Rosetta silent file (secondary structure, phi, psi, omega in degrees, C-alpha in Angstrom):
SEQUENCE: XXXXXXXXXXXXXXXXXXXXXXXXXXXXXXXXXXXXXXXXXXXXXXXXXXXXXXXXXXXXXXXXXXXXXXXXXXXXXXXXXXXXXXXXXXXXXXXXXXXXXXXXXXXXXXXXXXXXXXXXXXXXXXXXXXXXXXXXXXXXXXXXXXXXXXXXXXXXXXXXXXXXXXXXXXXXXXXXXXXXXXXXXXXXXXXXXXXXXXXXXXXXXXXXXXXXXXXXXXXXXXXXXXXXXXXXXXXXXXXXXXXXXXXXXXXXXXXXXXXXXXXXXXXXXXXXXXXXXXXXXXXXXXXXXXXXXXXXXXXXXXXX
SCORE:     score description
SCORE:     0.000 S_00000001
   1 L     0.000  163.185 -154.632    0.000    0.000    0.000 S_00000001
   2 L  -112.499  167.386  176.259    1.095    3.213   -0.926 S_00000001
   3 H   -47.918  -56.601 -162.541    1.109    6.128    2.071 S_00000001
   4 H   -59.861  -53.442  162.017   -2.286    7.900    0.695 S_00000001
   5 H   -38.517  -63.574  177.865   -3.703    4.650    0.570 S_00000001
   6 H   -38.138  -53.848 -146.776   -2.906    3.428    3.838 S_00000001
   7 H  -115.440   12.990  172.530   -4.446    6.392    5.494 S_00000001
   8 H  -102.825  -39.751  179.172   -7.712    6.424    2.997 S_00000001
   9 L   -78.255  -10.814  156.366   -8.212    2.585    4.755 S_00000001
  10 L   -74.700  -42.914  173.140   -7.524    3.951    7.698 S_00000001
  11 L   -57.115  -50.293  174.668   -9.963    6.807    7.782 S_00000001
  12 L   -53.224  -31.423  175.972  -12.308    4.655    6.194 S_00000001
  13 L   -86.645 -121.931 -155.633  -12.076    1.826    9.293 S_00000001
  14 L     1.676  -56.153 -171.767  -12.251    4.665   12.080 S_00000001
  15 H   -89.397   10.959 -177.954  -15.331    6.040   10.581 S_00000001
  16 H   -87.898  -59.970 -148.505  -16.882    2.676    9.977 S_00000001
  17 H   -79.448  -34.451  171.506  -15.979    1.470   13.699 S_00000001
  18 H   -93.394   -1.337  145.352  -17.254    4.905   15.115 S_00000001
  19 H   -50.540  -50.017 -159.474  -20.464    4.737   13.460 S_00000001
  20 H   -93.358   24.385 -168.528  -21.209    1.489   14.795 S_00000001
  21 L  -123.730  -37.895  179.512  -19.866    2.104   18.493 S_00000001
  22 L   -38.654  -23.689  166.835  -21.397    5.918   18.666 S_00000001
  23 L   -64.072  -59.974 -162.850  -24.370    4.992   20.309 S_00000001
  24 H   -65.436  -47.897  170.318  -22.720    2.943   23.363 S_00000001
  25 H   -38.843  -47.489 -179.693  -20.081    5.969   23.590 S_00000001
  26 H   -94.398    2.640  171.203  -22.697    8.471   24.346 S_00000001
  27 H   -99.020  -33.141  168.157  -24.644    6.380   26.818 S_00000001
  28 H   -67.332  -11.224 -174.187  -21.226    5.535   28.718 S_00000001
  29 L   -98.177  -35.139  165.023  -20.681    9.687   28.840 S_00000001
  30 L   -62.123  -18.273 -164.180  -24.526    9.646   30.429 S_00000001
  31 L    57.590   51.847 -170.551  -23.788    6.766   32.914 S_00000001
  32 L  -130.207  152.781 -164.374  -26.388    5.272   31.020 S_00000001
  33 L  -138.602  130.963  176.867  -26.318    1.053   30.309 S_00000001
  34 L  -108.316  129.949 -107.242  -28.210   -0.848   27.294 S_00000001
  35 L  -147.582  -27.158  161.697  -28.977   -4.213   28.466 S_00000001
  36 L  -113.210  -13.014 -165.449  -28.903   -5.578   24.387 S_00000001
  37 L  -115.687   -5.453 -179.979  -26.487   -3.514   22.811 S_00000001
  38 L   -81.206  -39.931 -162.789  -23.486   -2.677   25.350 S_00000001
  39 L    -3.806  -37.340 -174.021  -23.387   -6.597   25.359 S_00000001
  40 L   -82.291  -21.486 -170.415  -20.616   -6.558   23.175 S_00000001
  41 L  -111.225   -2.655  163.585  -18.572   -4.254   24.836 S_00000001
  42 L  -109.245  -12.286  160.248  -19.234   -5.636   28.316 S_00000001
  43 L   -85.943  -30.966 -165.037  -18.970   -9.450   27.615 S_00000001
  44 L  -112.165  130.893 -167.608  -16.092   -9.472   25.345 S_00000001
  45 L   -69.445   45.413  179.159  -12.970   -7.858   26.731 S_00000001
  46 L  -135.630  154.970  171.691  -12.450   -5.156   24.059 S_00000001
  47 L   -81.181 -176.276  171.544  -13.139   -1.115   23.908 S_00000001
  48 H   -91.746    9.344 -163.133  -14.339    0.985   20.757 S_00000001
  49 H   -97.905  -60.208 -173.591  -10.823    2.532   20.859 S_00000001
  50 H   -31.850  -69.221 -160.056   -9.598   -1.129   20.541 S_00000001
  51 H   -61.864  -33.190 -150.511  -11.931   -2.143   17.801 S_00000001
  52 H   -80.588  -16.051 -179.045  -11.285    1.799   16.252 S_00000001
  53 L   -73.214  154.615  163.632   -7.759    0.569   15.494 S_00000001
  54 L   -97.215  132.181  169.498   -6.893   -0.332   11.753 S_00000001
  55 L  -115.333 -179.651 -169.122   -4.998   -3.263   10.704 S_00000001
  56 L  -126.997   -1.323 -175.767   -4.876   -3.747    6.974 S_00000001
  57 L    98.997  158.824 -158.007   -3.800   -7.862    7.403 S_00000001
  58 L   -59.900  -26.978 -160.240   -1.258  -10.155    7.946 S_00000001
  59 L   -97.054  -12.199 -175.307   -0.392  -10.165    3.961 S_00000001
  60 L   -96.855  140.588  148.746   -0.190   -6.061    3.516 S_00000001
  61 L  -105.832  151.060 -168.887    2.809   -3.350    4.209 S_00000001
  62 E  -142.402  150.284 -163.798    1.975   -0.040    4.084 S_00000001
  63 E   -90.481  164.481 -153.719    4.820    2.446    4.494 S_00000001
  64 H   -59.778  -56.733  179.088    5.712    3.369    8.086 S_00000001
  65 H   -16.286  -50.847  165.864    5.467    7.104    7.512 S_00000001
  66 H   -24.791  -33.813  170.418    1.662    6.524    7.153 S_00000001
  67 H  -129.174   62.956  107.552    0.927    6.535   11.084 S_00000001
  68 L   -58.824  130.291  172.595    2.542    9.631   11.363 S_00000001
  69 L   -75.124   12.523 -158.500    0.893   12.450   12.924 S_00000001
  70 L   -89.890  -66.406 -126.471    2.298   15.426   10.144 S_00000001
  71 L   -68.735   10.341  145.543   -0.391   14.175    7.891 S_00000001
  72 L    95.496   24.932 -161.969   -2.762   16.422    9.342 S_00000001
  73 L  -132.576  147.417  165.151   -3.967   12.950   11.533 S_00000001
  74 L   -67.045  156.814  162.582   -3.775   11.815   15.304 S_00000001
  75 L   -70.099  146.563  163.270   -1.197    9.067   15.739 S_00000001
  76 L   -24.505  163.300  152.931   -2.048    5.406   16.470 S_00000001
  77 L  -122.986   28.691  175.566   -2.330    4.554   19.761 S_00000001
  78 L  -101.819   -3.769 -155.250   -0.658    1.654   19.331 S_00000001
  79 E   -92.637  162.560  141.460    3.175    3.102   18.559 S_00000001
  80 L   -84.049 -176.266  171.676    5.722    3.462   21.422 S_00000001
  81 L   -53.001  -47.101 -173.158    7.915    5.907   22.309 S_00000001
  82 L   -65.967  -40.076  170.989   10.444    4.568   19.758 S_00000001
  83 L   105.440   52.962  169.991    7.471    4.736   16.914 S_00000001
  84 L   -99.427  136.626  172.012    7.462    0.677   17.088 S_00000001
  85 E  -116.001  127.732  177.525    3.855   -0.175   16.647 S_00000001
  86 L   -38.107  123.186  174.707    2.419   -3.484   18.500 S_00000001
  87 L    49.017   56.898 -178.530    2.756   -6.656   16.607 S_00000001
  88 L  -145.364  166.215  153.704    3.820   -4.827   13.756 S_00000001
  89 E  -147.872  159.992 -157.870    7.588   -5.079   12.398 S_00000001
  90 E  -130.636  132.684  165.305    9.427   -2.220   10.092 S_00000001
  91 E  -160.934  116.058  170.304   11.548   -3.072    7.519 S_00000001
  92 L    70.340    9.296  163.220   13.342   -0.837    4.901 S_00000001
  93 L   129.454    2.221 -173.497   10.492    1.754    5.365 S_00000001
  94 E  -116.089  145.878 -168.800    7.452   -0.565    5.143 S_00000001
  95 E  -118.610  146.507  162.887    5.579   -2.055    8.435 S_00000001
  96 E  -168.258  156.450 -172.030    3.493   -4.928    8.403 S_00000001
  97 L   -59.430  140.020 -150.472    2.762   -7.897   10.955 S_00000001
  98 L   -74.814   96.485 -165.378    4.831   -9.737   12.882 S_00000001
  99 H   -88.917  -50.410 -130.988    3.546  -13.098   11.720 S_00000001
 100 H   -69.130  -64.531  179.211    7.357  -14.644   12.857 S_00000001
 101 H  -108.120   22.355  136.317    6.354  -13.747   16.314 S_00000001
 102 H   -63.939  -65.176  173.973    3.008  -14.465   16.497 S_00000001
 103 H   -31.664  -27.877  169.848    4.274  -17.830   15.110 S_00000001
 104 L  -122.525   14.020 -156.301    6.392  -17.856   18.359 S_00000001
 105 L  -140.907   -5.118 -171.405    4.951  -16.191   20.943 S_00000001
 106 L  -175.218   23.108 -179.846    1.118  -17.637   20.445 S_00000001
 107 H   -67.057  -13.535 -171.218    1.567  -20.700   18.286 S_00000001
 108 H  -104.413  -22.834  153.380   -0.506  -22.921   20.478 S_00000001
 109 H   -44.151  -73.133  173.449   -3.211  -20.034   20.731 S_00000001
 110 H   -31.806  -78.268 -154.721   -3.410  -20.039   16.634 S_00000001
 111 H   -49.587  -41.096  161.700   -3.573  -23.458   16.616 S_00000001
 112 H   -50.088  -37.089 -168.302   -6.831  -23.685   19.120 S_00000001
 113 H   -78.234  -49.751 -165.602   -8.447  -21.108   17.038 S_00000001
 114 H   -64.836  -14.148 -179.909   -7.999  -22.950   14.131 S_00000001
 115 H   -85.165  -36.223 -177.644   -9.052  -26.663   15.461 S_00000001
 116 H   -41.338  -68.789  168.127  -12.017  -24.526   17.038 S_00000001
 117 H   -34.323  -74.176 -178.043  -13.216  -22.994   14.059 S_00000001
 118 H   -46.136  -40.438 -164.490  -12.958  -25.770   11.677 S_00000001
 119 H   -78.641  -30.708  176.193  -14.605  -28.074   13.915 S_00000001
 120 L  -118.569   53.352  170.058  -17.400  -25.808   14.047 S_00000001
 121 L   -70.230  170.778  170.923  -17.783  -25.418   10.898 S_00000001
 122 L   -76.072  -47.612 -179.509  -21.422  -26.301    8.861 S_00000001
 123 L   -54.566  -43.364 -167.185  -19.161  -28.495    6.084 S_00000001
 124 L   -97.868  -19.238  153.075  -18.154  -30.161    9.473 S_00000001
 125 L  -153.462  153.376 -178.197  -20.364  -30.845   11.852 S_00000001
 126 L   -43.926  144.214 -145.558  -24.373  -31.060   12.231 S_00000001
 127 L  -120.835  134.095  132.789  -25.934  -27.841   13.111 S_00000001
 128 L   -39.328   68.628  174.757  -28.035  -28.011   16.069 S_00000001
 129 L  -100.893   51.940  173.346  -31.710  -26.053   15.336 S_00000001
 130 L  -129.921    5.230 -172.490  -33.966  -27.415   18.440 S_00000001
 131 L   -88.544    2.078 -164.217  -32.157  -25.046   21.528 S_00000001
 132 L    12.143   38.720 -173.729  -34.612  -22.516   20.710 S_00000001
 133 L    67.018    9.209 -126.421  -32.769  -20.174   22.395 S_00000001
 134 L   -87.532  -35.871  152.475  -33.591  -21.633   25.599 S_00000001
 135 H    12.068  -83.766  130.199  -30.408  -20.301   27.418 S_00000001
 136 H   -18.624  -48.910  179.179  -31.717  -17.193   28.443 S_00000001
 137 H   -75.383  -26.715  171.588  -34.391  -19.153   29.782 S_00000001
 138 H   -55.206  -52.868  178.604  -32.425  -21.330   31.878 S_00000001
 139 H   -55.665  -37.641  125.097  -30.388  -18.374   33.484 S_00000001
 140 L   -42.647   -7.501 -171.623  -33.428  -17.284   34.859 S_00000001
 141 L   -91.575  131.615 -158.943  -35.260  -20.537   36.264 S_00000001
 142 L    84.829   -2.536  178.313  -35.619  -20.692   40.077 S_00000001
 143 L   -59.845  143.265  167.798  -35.082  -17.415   40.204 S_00000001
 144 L   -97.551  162.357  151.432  -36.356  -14.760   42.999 S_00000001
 145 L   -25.577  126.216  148.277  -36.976  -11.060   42.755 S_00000001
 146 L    99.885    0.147  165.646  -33.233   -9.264   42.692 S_00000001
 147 L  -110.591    7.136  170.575  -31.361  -12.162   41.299 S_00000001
 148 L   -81.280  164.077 -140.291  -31.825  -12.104   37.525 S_00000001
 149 L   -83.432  -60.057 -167.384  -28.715  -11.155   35.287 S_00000001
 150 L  -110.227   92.110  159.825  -31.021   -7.472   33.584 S_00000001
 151 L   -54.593  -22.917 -177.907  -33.164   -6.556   36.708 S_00000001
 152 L  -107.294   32.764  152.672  -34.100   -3.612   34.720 S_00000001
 153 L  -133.656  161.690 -154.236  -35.934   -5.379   32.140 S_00000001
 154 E  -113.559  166.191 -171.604  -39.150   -7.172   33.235 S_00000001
 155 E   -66.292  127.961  174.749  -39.888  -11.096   32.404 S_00000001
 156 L   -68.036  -57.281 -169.911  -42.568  -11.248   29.163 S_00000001
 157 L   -90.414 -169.224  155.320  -44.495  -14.392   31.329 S_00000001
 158 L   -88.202 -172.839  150.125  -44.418  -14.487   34.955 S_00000001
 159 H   -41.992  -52.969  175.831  -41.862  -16.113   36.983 S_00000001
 160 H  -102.350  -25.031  158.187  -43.698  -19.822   37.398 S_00000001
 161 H   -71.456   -2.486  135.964  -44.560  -19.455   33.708 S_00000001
 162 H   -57.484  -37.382 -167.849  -40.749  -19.052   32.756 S_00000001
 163 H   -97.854   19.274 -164.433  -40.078  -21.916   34.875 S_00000001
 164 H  -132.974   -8.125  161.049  -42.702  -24.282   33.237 S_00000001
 165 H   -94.461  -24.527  166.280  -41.077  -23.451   30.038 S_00000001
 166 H   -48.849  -76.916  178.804  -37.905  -24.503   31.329 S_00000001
 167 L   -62.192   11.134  178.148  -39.254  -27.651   32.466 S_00000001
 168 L  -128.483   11.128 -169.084  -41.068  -28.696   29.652 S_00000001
 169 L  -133.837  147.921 -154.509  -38.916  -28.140   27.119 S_00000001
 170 L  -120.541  132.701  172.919  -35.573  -30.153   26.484 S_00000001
 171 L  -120.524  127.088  165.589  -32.304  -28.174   26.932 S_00000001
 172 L   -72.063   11.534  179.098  -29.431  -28.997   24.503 S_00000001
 173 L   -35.415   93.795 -172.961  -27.168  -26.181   25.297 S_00000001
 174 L  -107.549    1.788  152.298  -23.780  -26.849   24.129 S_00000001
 175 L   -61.725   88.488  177.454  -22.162  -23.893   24.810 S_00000001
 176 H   -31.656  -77.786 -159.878  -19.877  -23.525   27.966 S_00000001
 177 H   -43.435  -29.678  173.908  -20.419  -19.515   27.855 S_00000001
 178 H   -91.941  -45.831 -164.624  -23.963  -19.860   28.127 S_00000001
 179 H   -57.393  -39.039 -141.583  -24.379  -23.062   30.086 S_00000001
 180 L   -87.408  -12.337 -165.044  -21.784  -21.643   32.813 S_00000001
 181 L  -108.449   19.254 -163.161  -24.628  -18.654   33.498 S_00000001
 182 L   -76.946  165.440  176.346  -27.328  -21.520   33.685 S_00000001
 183 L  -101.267  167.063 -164.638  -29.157  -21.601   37.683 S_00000001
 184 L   -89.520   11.027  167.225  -28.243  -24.467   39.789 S_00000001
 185 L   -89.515  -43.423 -167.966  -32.239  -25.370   39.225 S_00000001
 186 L  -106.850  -52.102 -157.244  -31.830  -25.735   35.109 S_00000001
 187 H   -52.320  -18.269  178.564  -28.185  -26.765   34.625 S_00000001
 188 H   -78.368  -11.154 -177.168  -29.085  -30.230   35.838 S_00000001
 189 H  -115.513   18.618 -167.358  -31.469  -30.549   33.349 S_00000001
 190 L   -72.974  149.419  173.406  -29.361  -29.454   30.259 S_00000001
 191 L   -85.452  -22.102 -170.897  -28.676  -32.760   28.158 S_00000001
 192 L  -115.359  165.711 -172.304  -25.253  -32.214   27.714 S_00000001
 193 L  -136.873  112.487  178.281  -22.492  -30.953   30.276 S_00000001
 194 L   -85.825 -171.891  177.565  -20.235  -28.520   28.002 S_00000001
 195 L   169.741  139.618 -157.824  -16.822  -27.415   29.582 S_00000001
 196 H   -45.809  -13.703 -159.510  -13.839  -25.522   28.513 S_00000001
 197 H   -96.079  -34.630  164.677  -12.013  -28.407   28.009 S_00000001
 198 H   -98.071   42.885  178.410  -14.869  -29.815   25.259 S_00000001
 199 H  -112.758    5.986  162.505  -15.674  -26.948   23.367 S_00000001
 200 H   -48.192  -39.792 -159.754  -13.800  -28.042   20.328 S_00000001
 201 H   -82.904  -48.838 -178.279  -15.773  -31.015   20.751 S_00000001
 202 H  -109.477   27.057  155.796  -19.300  -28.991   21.406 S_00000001
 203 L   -95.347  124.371 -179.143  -19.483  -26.039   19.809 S_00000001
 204 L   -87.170  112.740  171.970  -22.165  -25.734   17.193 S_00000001
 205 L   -30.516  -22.508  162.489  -22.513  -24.001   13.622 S_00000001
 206 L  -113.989   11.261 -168.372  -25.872  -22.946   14.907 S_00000001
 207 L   -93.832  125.111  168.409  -25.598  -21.910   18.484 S_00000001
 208 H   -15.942  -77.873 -164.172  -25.722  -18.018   18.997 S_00000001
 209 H   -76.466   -6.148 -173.649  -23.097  -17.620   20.979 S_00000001
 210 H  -101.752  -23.038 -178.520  -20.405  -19.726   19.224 S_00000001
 211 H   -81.542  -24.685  176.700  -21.642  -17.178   16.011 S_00000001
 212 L   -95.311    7.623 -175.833  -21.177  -14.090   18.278 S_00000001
 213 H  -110.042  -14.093  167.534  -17.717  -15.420   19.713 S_00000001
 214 H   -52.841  -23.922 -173.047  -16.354  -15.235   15.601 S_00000001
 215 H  -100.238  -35.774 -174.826  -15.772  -11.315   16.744 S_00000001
 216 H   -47.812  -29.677 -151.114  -13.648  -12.384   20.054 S_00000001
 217 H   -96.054  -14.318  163.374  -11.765  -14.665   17.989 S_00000001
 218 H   -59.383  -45.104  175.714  -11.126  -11.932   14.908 S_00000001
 219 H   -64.708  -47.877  173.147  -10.146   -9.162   17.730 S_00000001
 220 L   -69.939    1.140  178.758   -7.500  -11.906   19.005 S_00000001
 221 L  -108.003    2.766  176.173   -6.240  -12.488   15.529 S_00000001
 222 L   -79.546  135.523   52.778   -5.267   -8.582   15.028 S_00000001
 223 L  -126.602  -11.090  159.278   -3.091   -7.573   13.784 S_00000001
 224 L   -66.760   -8.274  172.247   -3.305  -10.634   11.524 S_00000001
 225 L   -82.790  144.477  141.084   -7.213  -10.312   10.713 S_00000001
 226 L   -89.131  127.262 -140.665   -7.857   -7.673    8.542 S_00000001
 227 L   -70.835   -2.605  148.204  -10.317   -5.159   10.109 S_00000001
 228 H   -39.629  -22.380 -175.435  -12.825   -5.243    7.456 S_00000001
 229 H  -110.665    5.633 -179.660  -13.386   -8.988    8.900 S_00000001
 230 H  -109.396  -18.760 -175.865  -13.319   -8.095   12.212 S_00000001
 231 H   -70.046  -47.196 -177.691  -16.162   -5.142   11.968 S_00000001
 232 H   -48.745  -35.648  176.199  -17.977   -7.857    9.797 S_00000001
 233 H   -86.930  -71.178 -140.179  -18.129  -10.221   12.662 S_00000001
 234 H   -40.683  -79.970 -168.725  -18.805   -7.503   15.263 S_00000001
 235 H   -51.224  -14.154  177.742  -22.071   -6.429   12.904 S_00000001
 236 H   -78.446  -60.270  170.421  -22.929  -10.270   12.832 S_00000001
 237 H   -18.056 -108.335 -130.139  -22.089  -10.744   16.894 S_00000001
 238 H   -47.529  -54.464 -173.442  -24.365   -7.532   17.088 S_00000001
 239 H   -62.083  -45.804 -168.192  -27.330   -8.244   14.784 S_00000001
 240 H   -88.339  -14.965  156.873  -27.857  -12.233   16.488 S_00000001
 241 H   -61.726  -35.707  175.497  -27.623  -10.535   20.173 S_00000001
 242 H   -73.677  -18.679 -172.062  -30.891   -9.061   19.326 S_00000001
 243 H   -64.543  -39.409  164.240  -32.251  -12.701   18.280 S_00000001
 244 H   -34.376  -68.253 -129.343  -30.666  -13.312   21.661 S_00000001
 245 H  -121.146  -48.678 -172.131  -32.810  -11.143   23.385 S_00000001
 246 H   -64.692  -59.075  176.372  -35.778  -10.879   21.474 S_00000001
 247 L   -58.397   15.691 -135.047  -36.140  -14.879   21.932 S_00000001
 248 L  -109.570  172.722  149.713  -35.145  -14.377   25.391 S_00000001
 249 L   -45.375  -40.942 -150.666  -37.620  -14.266   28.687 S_00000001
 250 E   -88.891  175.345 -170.254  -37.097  -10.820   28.948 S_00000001
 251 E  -110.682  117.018  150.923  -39.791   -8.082   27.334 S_00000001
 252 L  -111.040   34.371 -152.707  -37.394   -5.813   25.085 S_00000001
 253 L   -99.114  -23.682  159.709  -40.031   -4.416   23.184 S_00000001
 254 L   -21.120  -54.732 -173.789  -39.648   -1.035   25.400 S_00000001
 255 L   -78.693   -6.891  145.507  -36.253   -0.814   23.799 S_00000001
 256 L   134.138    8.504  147.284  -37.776   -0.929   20.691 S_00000001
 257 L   -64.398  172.203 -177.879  -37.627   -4.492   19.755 S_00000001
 258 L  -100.863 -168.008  167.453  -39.991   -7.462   18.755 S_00000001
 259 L  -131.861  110.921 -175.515  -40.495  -10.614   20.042 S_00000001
 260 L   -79.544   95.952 -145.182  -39.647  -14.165   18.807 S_00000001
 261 L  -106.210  109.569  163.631  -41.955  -16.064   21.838 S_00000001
 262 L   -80.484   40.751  172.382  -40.131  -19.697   21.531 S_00000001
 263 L  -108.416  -12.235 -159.010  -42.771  -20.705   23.969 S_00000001
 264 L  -121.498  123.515 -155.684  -45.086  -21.211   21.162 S_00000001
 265 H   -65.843  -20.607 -159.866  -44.628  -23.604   17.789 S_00000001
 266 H   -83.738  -54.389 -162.023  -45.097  -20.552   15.683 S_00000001
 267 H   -57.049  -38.573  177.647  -42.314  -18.924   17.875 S_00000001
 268 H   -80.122  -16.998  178.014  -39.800  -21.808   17.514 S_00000001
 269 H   -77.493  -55.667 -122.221  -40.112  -22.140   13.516 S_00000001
 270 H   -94.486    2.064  164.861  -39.545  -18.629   13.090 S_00000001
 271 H   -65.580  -16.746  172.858  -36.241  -18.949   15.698 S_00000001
 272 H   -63.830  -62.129  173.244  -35.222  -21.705   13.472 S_00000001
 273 H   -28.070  -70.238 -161.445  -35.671  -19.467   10.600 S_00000001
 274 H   -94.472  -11.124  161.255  -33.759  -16.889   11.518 S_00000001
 275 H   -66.203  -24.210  179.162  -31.065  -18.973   13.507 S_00000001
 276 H   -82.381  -40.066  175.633  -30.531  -20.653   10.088 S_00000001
 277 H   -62.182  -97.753  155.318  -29.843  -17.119    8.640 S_00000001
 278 H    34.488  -71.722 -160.172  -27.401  -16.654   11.125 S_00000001
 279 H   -68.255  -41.459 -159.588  -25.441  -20.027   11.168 S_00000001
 280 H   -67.234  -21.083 -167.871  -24.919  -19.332    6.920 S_00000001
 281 H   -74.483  -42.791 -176.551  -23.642  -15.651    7.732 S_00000001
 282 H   -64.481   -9.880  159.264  -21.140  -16.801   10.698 S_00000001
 283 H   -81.413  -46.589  144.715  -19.936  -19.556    8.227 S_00000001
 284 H   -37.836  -47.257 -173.909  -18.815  -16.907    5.685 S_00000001
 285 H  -101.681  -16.700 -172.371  -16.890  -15.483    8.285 S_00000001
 286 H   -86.087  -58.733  162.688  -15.590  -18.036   10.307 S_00000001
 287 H    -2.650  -79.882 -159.053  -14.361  -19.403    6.386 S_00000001
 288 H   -58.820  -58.238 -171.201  -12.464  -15.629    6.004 S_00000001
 289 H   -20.963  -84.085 -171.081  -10.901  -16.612    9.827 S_00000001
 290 H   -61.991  -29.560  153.652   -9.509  -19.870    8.632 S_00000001
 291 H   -55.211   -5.412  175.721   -8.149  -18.577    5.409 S_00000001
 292 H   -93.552  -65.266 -171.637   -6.002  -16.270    7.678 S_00000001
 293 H   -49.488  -68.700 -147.084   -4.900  -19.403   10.221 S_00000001
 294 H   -58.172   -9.979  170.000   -4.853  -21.409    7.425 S_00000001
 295 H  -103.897  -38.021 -168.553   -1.917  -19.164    5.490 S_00000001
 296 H   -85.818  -35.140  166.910    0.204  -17.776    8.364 S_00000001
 297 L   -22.441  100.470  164.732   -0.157  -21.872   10.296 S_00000001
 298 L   -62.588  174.274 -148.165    2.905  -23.745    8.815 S_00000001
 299 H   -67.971  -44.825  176.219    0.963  -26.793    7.328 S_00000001
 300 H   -62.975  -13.982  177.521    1.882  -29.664    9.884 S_00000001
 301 H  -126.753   53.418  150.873    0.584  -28.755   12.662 S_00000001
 302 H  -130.383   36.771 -168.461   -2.873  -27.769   11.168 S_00000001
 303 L   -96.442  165.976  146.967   -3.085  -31.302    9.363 S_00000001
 304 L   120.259    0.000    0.000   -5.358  -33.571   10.311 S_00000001
């Protein structure tokens, strides 16, 4: 990339990432909390400053000069004092990412994302469309006044009608992230026992949360993702939290949402529906992932 470039893809990521973060930004300057949409920024360990950085990918150099501040631009906030920029190396005037020590410094990291991925791929394993979302529902069952997870949104049923959908309904949860927020009332009745240790083994091409965890694992592959693929998961991760929510216990139609009411047969085809829309977009991207592992990986020890 040439300097003007570099800083036209940069400008161009900044205002893409501060469009879609500009909301959450001015409700954290209010002391004010969104209960579907900070989700992202309060489950997953990253800021908008984070996500606001640009990488351009593991395969581009762009010349260093570019994240310079004379160009009329703030500087990264990634450089050091020295003008080294994290997980970047400079050579002969051009910088691009330190695949060498990623390769040596996180090689066993890579390789988990990449057995992870693959395995829960669609081409690779059977996609799991019965959980109705059912999660949500768990995490709530047994519950009292003052101990559900959004206190400030109120239950769409009552309280023993949430729990009689629990119990009447079979839960297949195979996610550890969700399963681990399950009550010590539902988790016993989950068919499955995930655990960190299985989630190569259980995570599913059609489970939410394994489609919304494609932006953790894109933020942990920068500076080798390029951030066009990491905003791309973020907007999927965002758009299937509301499916999240909407299918959920809780009534979010205050915030200006619908409702998907998996309590009902009508409710579970159309979670099906749109859970199938879902699993094909988060296969497109977890695909663009593994073309990234799958070129910086050498080949043996992603055989198999």
């Amino acid at each position: 990339m040439t300097v003007p470039e570099a800083q036209a893809a940069r400008r161009a990521h900044e205002q893409r990432a501060d469009a879609l973060t500009a909301a959450h930004r001015a409700r954290r300057l209010r002391g004010e909390k969104h209960p579907v949409e900070d989700f992202l920024f309060t489950y997953y360990p990253f800021s908008p400053a984070r996500l606001r950085r640009w990488h351009p990918g593991w395969d581009v150099a762009y010349p260093v000069s570019a994240d310079d501040d004379a160009h009329g631009r703030p500087a990264i906030t990634d450089v050091d004092d020295h003008g080294r920029r994290s997980w970047y190396v400079d050579t002969e005037g051009l910088r691009r990412a330190d695949v060498q020590r990623y390769l040596t410094e996180r090689a066993d990291a890579l390789r988990f994302m990449h057995r992870l991925l693959r395995s829960s791929a669609l081409t690779r394993r059977r996609p799991e469309f019965g959980c109705f979302g059912l999660h949500e529902w768990a995490m709530v069952h047994g519950l009292q006044p003052g101990q559900q997870r959004h206190e400030d949104l109120p239950l769409r049923l009552s309280q023993a009608e949430t729990d009689a959908v629990v119990e009447r309904e079979r839960l297949v949860c195979s996610h550890i992230d969700a399963f681990r927020f399950f009550t010590p009332t539902s988790a016993p009745r989950n068919s499955l026992e995930p655990t960190r240790q299985r989630q190569v083994e259980l995570d599913n091409p059609a489970c939410l949360h394994v489609g919304m965890d494609l932006y953790k694992w894109a933020m942990k592959l920068t500076p080798l993702v390029p951030s066009e693929l990491v905003l791309d998961c973020f907007e999927h991760a965002r758009a299937t939290r509301v499916l999240d929510m909407e299918a959920s216990p809780y009534d979010v139609r205050p915030l200006g949402y619908g409702v998907v009411p998996i309590e009902t047969p009508e409710g579970k085809a159309e979670y099906v529906r749109l859970q199938r829309k879902l699993a094909e977009g988060a296969d497109v991207l977890r695909e663009r992932l593994l073309e990234v592992l799958g070129a910086v990986l050498p080949a043996h020890s992603i055989a198999g």
